[in-house]
Short mmCIF file of C-alpha atoms in Angstrom, two decimals:
data_model
loop_
_atom_site.label_atom_id
_atom_site.label_comp_id
_atom_site.label_asym_id
_atom_site.label_seq_id
_atom_site.Cartn_x
_atom_site.Cartn_y
_atom_site.Cartn_z
CA MET A 179 -10.44 324.34 164.68
CA LYS A 180 -11.36 323.40 161.12
CA PHE A 181 -14.89 323.44 159.72
CA SER A 182 -16.15 319.84 159.91
CA THR A 183 -18.63 317.97 157.76
CA ALA A 184 -20.09 316.50 160.94
CA PHE A 185 -21.88 319.15 162.98
CA LEU A 186 -24.97 319.74 165.08
CA LEU A 187 -27.46 322.23 163.69
CA LEU A 188 -28.88 324.20 166.56
CA ALA A 189 -32.16 326.09 166.71
CA THR A 190 -30.24 329.35 166.58
CA THR A 191 -27.60 330.45 164.13
CA THR A 192 -24.16 329.15 165.08
CA THR A 193 -20.69 330.24 164.03
CA ILE A 194 -17.73 327.87 163.56
CA THR A 195 -14.33 329.18 162.45
CA GLY A 196 -15.87 332.28 160.94
CA PHE A 197 -18.73 330.48 159.16
CA THR A 198 -22.38 331.01 160.01
CA LEU A 199 -24.31 327.76 159.87
CA PRO A 200 -27.97 327.72 158.89
CA ALA A 201 -30.39 327.50 161.78
CA ALA A 202 -32.46 324.34 162.06
CA THR A 203 -36.13 324.42 162.91
CA THR A 204 -37.40 323.15 166.26
CA ARG A 205 -35.61 319.80 166.24
CA HIS A 206 -31.89 319.19 166.48
CA ARG A 207 -30.35 317.21 163.70
CA CYS A 208 -26.94 315.59 163.54
CA HIS A 209 -25.33 315.38 160.13
CA THR A 210 -23.25 312.27 159.59
CA THR A 211 -19.91 312.34 157.83
CA THR A 212 -20.38 312.14 154.05
CA LYS A 213 -19.49 308.89 152.29
CA LEU A 214 -17.58 310.62 149.50
CA SER A 215 -14.13 311.96 150.21
CA VAL A 216 -12.92 314.63 147.82
CA SER A 217 -9.16 314.95 147.85
CA GLN A 218 -8.33 315.89 144.27
CA SER A 219 -4.79 316.85 143.42
CA SER A 220 -4.10 320.42 142.44
CA LYS A 221 -3.80 319.40 138.79
CA THR A 222 -7.17 317.66 138.47
CA SER A 223 -9.11 319.03 135.48
CA ASN A 224 -12.78 320.03 135.38
CA LYS A 225 -13.68 316.95 133.35
CA ASP A 226 -11.83 314.61 135.69
CA LEU A 227 -13.47 316.16 138.73
CA ALA A 228 -16.91 316.04 137.10
CA LYS A 229 -16.33 312.37 136.30
CA ASP A 230 -15.58 311.68 139.98
CA PHE A 231 -19.16 312.63 140.80
CA ASP A 232 -20.94 310.84 137.94
CA ASP A 233 -22.02 307.77 139.87
CA THR A 234 -22.65 309.47 143.20
CA SER A 235 -26.12 309.81 144.66
CA PRO A 236 -27.32 313.11 146.16
CA GLU A 237 -27.49 311.46 149.59
CA ASP A 238 -23.76 310.76 149.42
CA VAL A 239 -22.76 314.36 148.92
CA THR A 240 -25.52 316.68 150.07
CA PRO A 241 -25.75 317.67 153.75
CA SER A 242 -29.09 316.70 155.26
CA SER A 243 -29.54 320.18 156.69
CA SER A 244 -32.61 322.28 156.06
CA GLY A 245 -30.56 324.38 153.65
CA GLY A 246 -29.43 321.50 151.46
CA GLY A 247 -26.42 322.28 149.28
CA ALA A 248 -25.14 321.52 145.78
CA LYS A 249 -26.62 318.34 144.36
CA VAL A 250 -25.40 316.11 141.57
CA GLY A 251 -25.39 318.16 138.38
CA GLN A 252 -24.72 321.41 140.22
CA ALA A 253 -21.54 323.32 140.97
CA GLU A 254 -20.88 324.15 144.59
CA VAL A 255 -20.45 327.93 144.29
CA VAL A 256 -18.42 330.07 146.67
CA LEU A 257 -19.05 333.81 146.34
CA VAL A 258 -15.98 335.73 147.50
CA GLY A 259 -16.72 339.39 148.15
CA CYS A 260 -20.43 340.08 148.41
CA GLY A 261 -20.57 343.77 149.18
CA ALA A 262 -23.54 345.74 150.47
CA PRO A 263 -27.11 344.74 149.67
CA ASN A 264 -28.49 346.73 146.72
CA ARG A 265 -25.04 348.17 145.89
CA GLY A 266 -22.47 345.39 145.59
CA MET A 267 -22.21 343.43 142.34
CA GLY A 268 -21.46 340.35 144.42
CA TRP A 269 -24.76 340.81 146.25
CA TYR A 270 -26.68 340.80 142.98
CA HIS A 271 -24.84 337.69 141.80
CA ALA A 272 -25.90 336.07 145.08
CA VAL A 273 -29.53 337.08 144.64
CA GLN A 274 -29.70 335.56 141.16
CA MET A 275 -28.25 332.24 142.33
CA LEU A 276 -30.24 332.04 145.56
CA GLU A 277 -33.44 332.60 143.60
CA GLY A 278 -32.58 329.58 141.44
CA ARG A 279 -32.10 331.45 138.19
CA CYS A 280 -28.83 329.61 137.45
CA PRO A 281 -29.94 325.97 137.77
CA SER A 282 -26.42 324.53 137.50
CA ALA A 283 -25.18 326.73 140.36
CA SER A 284 -25.82 326.18 144.04
CA LEU A 285 -24.60 329.13 146.11
CA ASP A 286 -23.48 327.32 149.25
CA TYR A 287 -20.91 329.72 150.71
CA ILE A 288 -20.52 333.50 150.87
CA ILE A 289 -17.19 334.95 152.02
CA GLU A 290 -17.52 338.55 153.20
CA PRO A 291 -14.67 339.62 155.51
CA TRP A 292 -15.63 343.30 155.74
CA PHE A 293 -19.30 343.26 156.69
CA LEU A 294 -18.77 340.20 158.88
CA GLY A 295 -15.66 341.79 160.40
CA GLY A 296 -14.46 345.35 160.75
CA GLY A 297 -17.40 346.84 158.88
CA ALA A 298 -20.14 345.04 160.79
CA GLU A 299 -21.11 348.09 162.83
CA GLY A 300 -20.39 350.70 160.15
CA PRO A 301 -22.41 351.93 157.18
CA GLY A 302 -24.15 349.01 155.50
CA GLY A 303 -23.17 346.56 158.23
CA PRO A 304 -26.59 346.16 159.91
CA GLU A 305 -28.29 345.87 156.51
CA PHE A 306 -25.84 343.16 155.47
CA LYS A 307 -26.47 341.21 158.69
CA GLU A 308 -30.23 341.39 158.15
CA TRP A 309 -29.86 340.09 154.59
CA ALA A 310 -27.37 337.38 155.63
CA ASP A 311 -29.65 336.15 158.41
CA ASP A 312 -32.58 336.05 155.98
CA SER A 313 -30.51 334.16 153.37
CA THR A 314 -29.35 331.65 155.97
CA SER A 315 -32.93 331.08 157.11
CA LYS A 316 -34.42 330.75 153.60
CA TYR A 317 -31.65 328.97 151.72
CA GLY A 318 -29.23 327.53 154.26
CA THR A 319 -26.45 329.73 152.92
CA VAL A 320 -23.22 329.49 154.91
CA PHE A 321 -21.45 332.79 155.57
CA GLY A 322 -17.78 333.16 156.45
CA THR A 323 -14.88 335.56 156.57
CA ALA A 324 -12.03 333.56 155.01
CA VAL A 325 -11.68 331.28 151.98
CA GLY A 326 -9.16 329.21 153.92
CA ASP A 327 -11.88 328.07 156.34
CA LEU A 328 -13.93 326.32 153.66
CA PRO A 329 -14.53 322.58 154.13
CA GLU A 330 -13.76 320.00 151.47
CA PRO A 331 -15.94 320.34 148.35
CA LYS A 332 -18.89 317.97 148.08
CA GLN A 333 -19.50 318.75 144.41
CA PRO A 334 -17.25 320.40 141.79
CA ARG A 335 -16.46 323.79 143.30
CA CYS A 336 -16.62 327.13 141.49
CA ALA A 337 -15.50 330.40 143.06
CA LEU A 338 -16.96 333.72 141.94
CA ILE A 339 -14.57 336.48 143.04
CA SER A 340 -16.36 339.81 143.20
CA GLY A 341 -14.36 341.76 145.74
CA ARG A 342 -12.04 344.72 145.46
CA THR A 343 -9.73 344.47 142.47
CA ALA A 344 -6.69 345.03 144.70
CA ASP A 345 -7.56 341.92 146.73
CA ASN A 346 -8.11 339.61 143.75
CA PRO A 347 -4.58 338.14 143.42
CA ARG A 348 -4.59 336.98 147.05
CA LEU A 349 -8.19 335.74 146.96
CA PHE A 350 -7.54 333.93 143.68
CA LYS A 351 -4.64 331.94 145.14
CA GLU A 352 -6.75 331.11 148.20
CA CYS A 353 -9.53 329.79 145.94
CA ILE A 354 -7.08 327.55 144.11
CA ASP A 355 -5.86 326.22 147.47
CA ALA A 356 -9.51 325.63 148.48
CA LYS A 357 -9.85 323.12 145.60
CA CYS A 358 -11.95 325.25 143.29
CA SER A 359 -11.88 323.65 139.85
CA THR A 360 -13.19 326.81 138.18
CA VAL A 361 -12.97 330.51 139.03
CA ILE A 362 -15.09 333.37 137.71
CA LEU A 363 -13.20 336.65 137.99
CA GLU A 364 -15.06 339.93 137.92
CA LYS A 365 -13.56 342.78 135.90
CA PRO A 366 -10.75 343.59 135.40
CA GLY A 367 -9.35 340.56 137.26
CA ALA A 368 -6.33 342.23 138.87
CA PRO A 369 -4.88 345.73 139.31
CA THR A 370 -2.06 345.20 136.80
CA VAL A 371 -1.18 343.09 133.80
CA ALA A 372 1.73 341.50 135.66
CA GLU A 373 -0.52 340.34 138.51
CA LEU A 374 -3.18 338.97 136.16
CA GLN A 375 -0.55 337.12 134.12
CA LEU A 376 0.78 335.55 137.33
CA MET A 377 -2.75 334.46 138.22
CA LYS A 378 -3.14 332.91 134.76
CA ASP A 379 0.13 331.00 135.26
CA GLN A 380 -0.96 329.81 138.72
CA ALA A 381 -4.26 328.53 137.33
CA GLU A 382 -2.58 326.65 134.49
CA GLU A 383 -0.14 325.03 136.93
CA ALA A 384 -3.03 323.93 139.15
CA GLY A 385 -5.32 322.80 136.32
CA VAL A 386 -7.97 325.38 137.27
CA GLY A 387 -10.21 326.94 134.64
CA VAL A 388 -10.58 330.72 134.82
CA LEU A 389 -13.38 332.59 133.06
CA MET A 390 -14.31 336.25 133.23
CA GLY A 391 -17.46 338.11 134.16
CA TYR A 392 -17.38 340.09 130.92
CA ASN A 393 -21.11 339.74 130.47
CA LYS A 394 -21.30 341.96 127.37
CA ASN A 395 -19.50 339.24 125.42
CA VAL A 396 -22.78 337.29 125.58
CA CYS A 397 -25.17 340.27 125.30
CA LYS A 398 -27.99 340.29 122.79
CA TYR A 399 -27.29 343.86 121.67
CA VAL A 400 -23.65 343.05 120.92
CA ARG A 401 -24.58 339.99 118.88
CA LYS A 402 -27.31 341.83 116.96
CA THR A 403 -25.00 344.76 116.19
CA ARG A 404 -22.14 342.58 114.98
CA GLU A 405 -24.49 340.55 112.79
CA PHE A 406 -25.96 343.68 111.20
CA ALA A 407 -22.55 345.31 110.67
CA GLU A 408 -21.43 342.26 108.70
CA THR A 409 -24.17 343.01 106.13
CA ILE A 410 -22.92 346.57 105.48
CA PRO A 411 -19.56 346.77 103.65
CA GLY A 412 -17.24 349.36 105.21
CA SER A 413 -19.50 349.89 108.23
CA HIS A 414 -18.28 351.29 111.55
CA VAL A 415 -19.42 350.09 114.99
CA THR A 416 -19.54 352.20 118.15
CA PHE A 417 -20.20 350.62 121.55
CA VAL A 418 -21.75 353.01 124.08
CA SER A 419 -21.77 352.31 127.83
CA ASN A 420 -23.63 354.41 130.40
CA ASN A 421 -23.87 354.54 134.18
CA ALA A 422 -26.32 356.59 136.23
CA TYR A 423 -24.11 358.43 138.72
CA GLU A 424 -25.18 361.95 139.63
CA ASN A 425 -23.19 364.57 137.75
CA THR A 426 -21.85 366.19 140.92
CA PRO A 427 -18.33 366.40 142.37
CA GLU A 428 -19.48 364.43 145.41
CA SER A 429 -20.98 361.55 143.42
CA LEU A 430 -18.18 361.34 140.88
CA GLY A 431 -15.51 361.74 143.57
CA GLU A 432 -16.95 358.75 145.43
CA CYS A 433 -17.04 356.82 142.15
CA PHE A 434 -13.42 357.73 141.32
CA GLU A 435 -12.21 356.58 144.74
CA ARG A 436 -14.23 353.36 144.88
CA ASN A 437 -13.10 352.48 141.34
CA ALA A 438 -9.57 353.78 141.76
CA GLU A 439 -8.22 351.55 138.99
CA GLY A 440 -9.76 354.06 136.56
CA MET A 441 -12.58 354.03 134.02
CA LEU A 442 -10.78 352.01 131.34
CA LYS A 443 -9.98 349.27 133.87
CA ASN A 444 -13.45 349.45 135.36
CA MET A 445 -16.58 350.64 133.57
CA ALA A 446 -15.22 350.61 130.00
CA ILE A 447 -13.26 347.36 130.45
CA HIS A 448 -16.30 345.46 129.11
CA GLU A 449 -16.08 347.34 125.82
CA LEU A 450 -12.34 346.79 125.62
CA ALA A 451 -12.97 343.06 126.09
CA LEU A 452 -15.32 343.21 123.09
CA LEU A 453 -12.60 344.87 121.03
CA VAL A 454 -10.07 342.22 122.04
CA SER A 455 -12.53 339.36 121.46
CA PHE A 456 -14.08 340.44 118.16
CA TYR A 457 -12.03 343.22 116.51
CA ASP A 458 -8.43 341.97 116.65
CA VAL A 459 -7.45 344.71 119.09
CA SER A 460 -4.21 344.12 120.96
CA VAL A 461 -1.44 346.43 122.10
CA GLU A 462 0.78 345.25 119.25
CA ASN A 463 -1.99 345.58 116.65
CA ILE A 464 -3.15 349.12 117.51
CA GLU A 465 -2.12 351.52 114.75
CA SER A 466 -3.73 354.61 116.27
CA VAL A 467 -6.16 355.82 118.95
CA GLU A 468 -7.92 359.18 118.82
CA ALA A 469 -10.03 360.72 121.58
CA ASP A 470 -13.22 362.60 120.73
CA LYS A 471 -12.38 365.79 122.62
CA GLU A 472 -15.83 367.30 122.16
CA PHE A 473 -17.48 364.36 123.94
CA SER A 474 -14.79 363.44 126.46
CA SER A 475 -14.14 364.88 129.93
CA MET A 476 -11.46 364.25 132.55
CA GLN A 477 -11.60 365.59 136.12
CA THR A 478 -9.55 365.59 139.31
CA LEU A 479 -11.88 365.23 142.30
CA PRO A 480 -11.59 364.42 146.01
CA GLY A 481 -13.09 361.16 147.18
CA PRO A 482 -14.74 360.56 150.57
CA SER A 483 -11.29 360.07 152.13
CA GLY A 484 -10.19 363.54 150.97
CA LYS A 485 -7.60 362.10 148.58
CA GLU A 486 -7.79 363.37 145.01
CA PHE A 487 -8.31 361.10 141.99
CA THR A 488 -7.99 361.91 138.29
CA ASP A 489 -10.16 359.96 135.89
CA PHE A 490 -12.50 360.25 132.94
CA ASP A 491 -16.11 360.95 133.80
CA LYS A 492 -16.79 360.33 130.11
CA ILE A 493 -14.58 359.24 127.24
CA LYS A 494 -15.00 358.46 123.56
CA PHE A 495 -12.26 357.18 121.29
CA THR A 496 -11.66 355.38 118.00
CA ILE A 497 -9.09 352.65 117.48
CA LYS A 498 -7.61 351.69 114.12
CA THR A 499 -5.73 348.41 113.90
CA LYS A 500 -2.79 347.47 111.71
CA THR A 501 -4.98 344.76 110.16
CA GLY A 502 -7.42 347.37 108.85
CA LYS A 503 -10.23 347.29 111.42
CA GLU A 504 -11.75 350.39 113.01
CA VAL A 505 -14.09 350.55 116.03
CA SER A 506 -15.19 353.17 118.57
CA VAL A 507 -16.08 353.14 122.27
CA ALA A 508 -17.96 355.76 124.31
CA ALA A 509 -18.48 355.58 128.08
CA ASP A 510 -20.30 358.08 130.32
CA ARG A 511 -20.51 357.74 134.11
CA CYS A 512 -23.57 360.03 134.13
CA GLY A 513 -25.20 358.99 130.86
CA GLY A 514 -28.12 357.00 132.25
CA THR A 515 -28.90 353.32 132.69
CA ASP A 516 -28.92 352.01 129.12
CA SER A 517 -26.08 350.87 126.88
CA TYR A 518 -26.30 350.50 123.12
CA ALA A 519 -24.32 350.04 119.93
CA THR A 520 -24.58 351.78 116.58
CA VAL A 521 -23.60 350.97 113.01
CA THR A 522 -22.76 353.75 110.55
CA ASP A 523 -22.21 353.40 106.82
CA THR A 524 -19.30 354.68 104.73
CA ASP A 525 -20.89 358.17 104.65
CA GLY A 526 -21.02 358.31 108.45
CA GLU A 527 -24.81 357.96 108.54
CA GLU A 528 -26.25 355.83 111.35
CA VAL A 529 -28.09 352.86 109.87
CA PHE A 530 -28.61 350.70 112.94
CA ARG A 531 -28.91 351.07 116.71
CA TYR A 532 -29.67 348.35 119.24
CA TRP A 533 -30.28 349.10 122.90
CA MET A 534 -29.67 347.17 126.08
CA PRO A 535 -32.30 346.60 127.31
CA ASP A 536 -34.49 346.27 124.24
CA ASP A 537 -38.28 346.58 124.41
CA GLU A 538 -38.66 342.92 125.37
CA ASP A 539 -36.14 343.15 128.21
CA LYS A 540 -37.56 346.43 129.55
CA ILE A 541 -40.56 344.53 130.91
CA ALA A 542 -38.24 342.40 133.03
CA VAL A 543 -36.27 345.50 134.10
CA GLU A 544 -39.44 347.19 135.37
CA LYS A 545 -40.33 344.12 137.43
CA LEU A 546 -36.84 344.01 138.95
CA GLN A 547 -36.96 347.73 139.75
CA THR A 548 -40.20 347.16 141.59
CA LYS A 549 -38.76 344.20 143.48
CA TYR A 550 -35.47 345.93 144.38
CA PRO A 551 -36.27 349.68 144.29
CA THR A 552 -33.03 350.84 145.93
CA ALA A 553 -30.61 348.63 143.97
CA MET A 554 -28.13 349.96 141.40
CA PRO A 555 -30.05 350.47 138.12
CA TYR A 556 -27.41 348.85 135.91
CA PHE A 557 -27.97 345.51 137.67
CA PHE A 558 -31.31 345.21 135.93
CA THR A 559 -30.34 346.21 132.40
CA GLN A 560 -27.63 343.55 132.39
CA ASP A 561 -29.58 341.03 134.46
CA PRO A 562 -30.09 338.27 131.83
CA ASP A 563 -26.44 338.41 130.79
CA TYR A 564 -25.20 337.97 134.36
CA VAL A 565 -27.39 334.86 134.55
CA THR A 566 -26.04 333.55 131.23
CA VAL A 567 -22.39 333.87 132.27
CA LYS A 568 -22.89 332.18 135.65
CA GLU A 569 -25.02 329.37 134.27
CA ARG A 570 -22.60 328.56 131.46
CA VAL A 571 -19.61 328.59 133.80
CA ALA A 572 -21.38 326.52 136.46
CA LYS A 573 -22.36 323.93 133.86
CA HIS A 574 -18.78 323.95 132.56
CA THR A 575 -17.57 323.30 136.11
CA VAL A 576 -19.75 320.21 136.41
CA THR A 577 -19.58 318.73 132.89
CA GLY A 578 -16.37 320.17 131.45
CA GLU A 579 -18.18 321.41 128.35
CA GLU A 580 -17.16 324.76 126.87
CA ALA A 581 -18.70 327.89 128.41
CA GLU A 582 -19.71 329.27 125.03
CA GLY A 583 -18.95 332.95 124.48
CA VAL A 584 -17.56 333.57 127.97
CA ALA A 585 -14.21 335.37 127.96
CA THR A 586 -11.16 333.51 129.21
CA ILE A 587 -8.41 334.86 131.44
CA GLY A 588 -6.25 335.03 128.30
CA VAL A 589 -8.68 337.57 126.84
CA ALA A 590 -8.65 339.38 130.19
CA VAL A 591 -4.86 339.70 130.20
CA GLU A 592 -4.84 341.31 126.76
CA THR A 593 -7.82 343.51 127.67
CA LEU A 594 -5.98 344.82 130.72
CA ARG A 595 -2.87 345.39 128.62
CA VAL A 596 -4.96 347.49 126.23
CA ALA A 597 -6.48 349.47 129.14
CA GLU A 598 -3.03 350.23 130.56
CA TYR A 599 -1.78 351.23 127.12
CA LEU A 600 -4.72 353.50 126.27
CA THR A 601 -5.18 355.35 129.57
CA PRO A 602 -2.07 357.59 129.46
CA LEU A 603 -2.46 358.18 125.71
CA LEU A 604 -6.06 359.37 126.08
CA MET A 605 -5.30 361.44 129.19
CA GLU A 606 -2.51 363.19 127.31
CA GLN A 607 -4.85 363.98 124.41
CA LEU A 608 -7.39 365.57 126.79
CA LYS A 609 -4.93 367.85 128.60
#
């Protein structure tokens, strides 16, 4: 049975084809079939789809349920892969949209096959159910287990895929088939370059726009650092990324297993995207790469499953390009919660440093820490940039205007190529 646009909202939460419908209050309410039929071809562009909705009233397209749904001027967002409350990046994306911080985005559907399926009774399952029930009650959010069960879009549809990297190629194709006109892919997009290139080709064939969740491309500290470096002839920029894992075999082993694609395809992929976007770095244009052996560390550790994983717990390296540019990256799994960038002059003296968060943003971080005391700390330091990316992409989905500064899947393909190229070279240097 397919999910229908005509349904009865009961006083208790109901499930249809894997989707949890929002509970009504004390009265029953029957939703009539919408007047607008959306049956765009697979090659319809964002602008064409947005134009289809220009002269449509909210009553034509918005369900009259207590939860509402995307209205004219908003993208109908489908979050694919939510993860556990306070730990999953998808969960934090959901929180930001449900709280209305991305006005062009209406989070109408959340697809979470694990915690609504096999993981429902396991660790994190009860907590997810409590949060899902609360979200359904407050916002009318519809939860489901499969992208294929989604109904027809009522507004231009945007998918945000934030699941396991290994699942992304399959989920991506399902989102295209579900008539998403835009897709946001979380890092790194796919496990391999070949898979990500195939996804890029599929999107181009279907006329679907694909943008990446490389939030540091729109970060204040990156912009400020680049602007300052341009004022110092011969200056050198270093981007530093930190996470706050405990420096123990147990903590790092869990990190290595959960992020089995490796640090350069995971944590440091944001910095590599900066190098591709702003410093002419590509596999073909790399002249040399040199690891800082004094700073860097590589370990082989067992994960929770007992299987061993080899990865960097911290890495620093400098890339020189054939076109004469030079830039450095440092990443530390146990370095703390803040990221920053530095500028040094031709004598190697540091002349500029800008932190994320800066003093202004730290006030907001403290408020978020108070509100979500058990959430991952890095959510808060990057909070405004997550909002910026989603809002720009959601607006792009509706209007077709450029999502300024947001990385494209083309940038992501080259970034992943660079990660695959650098990983064995750096590992060899650290042996």
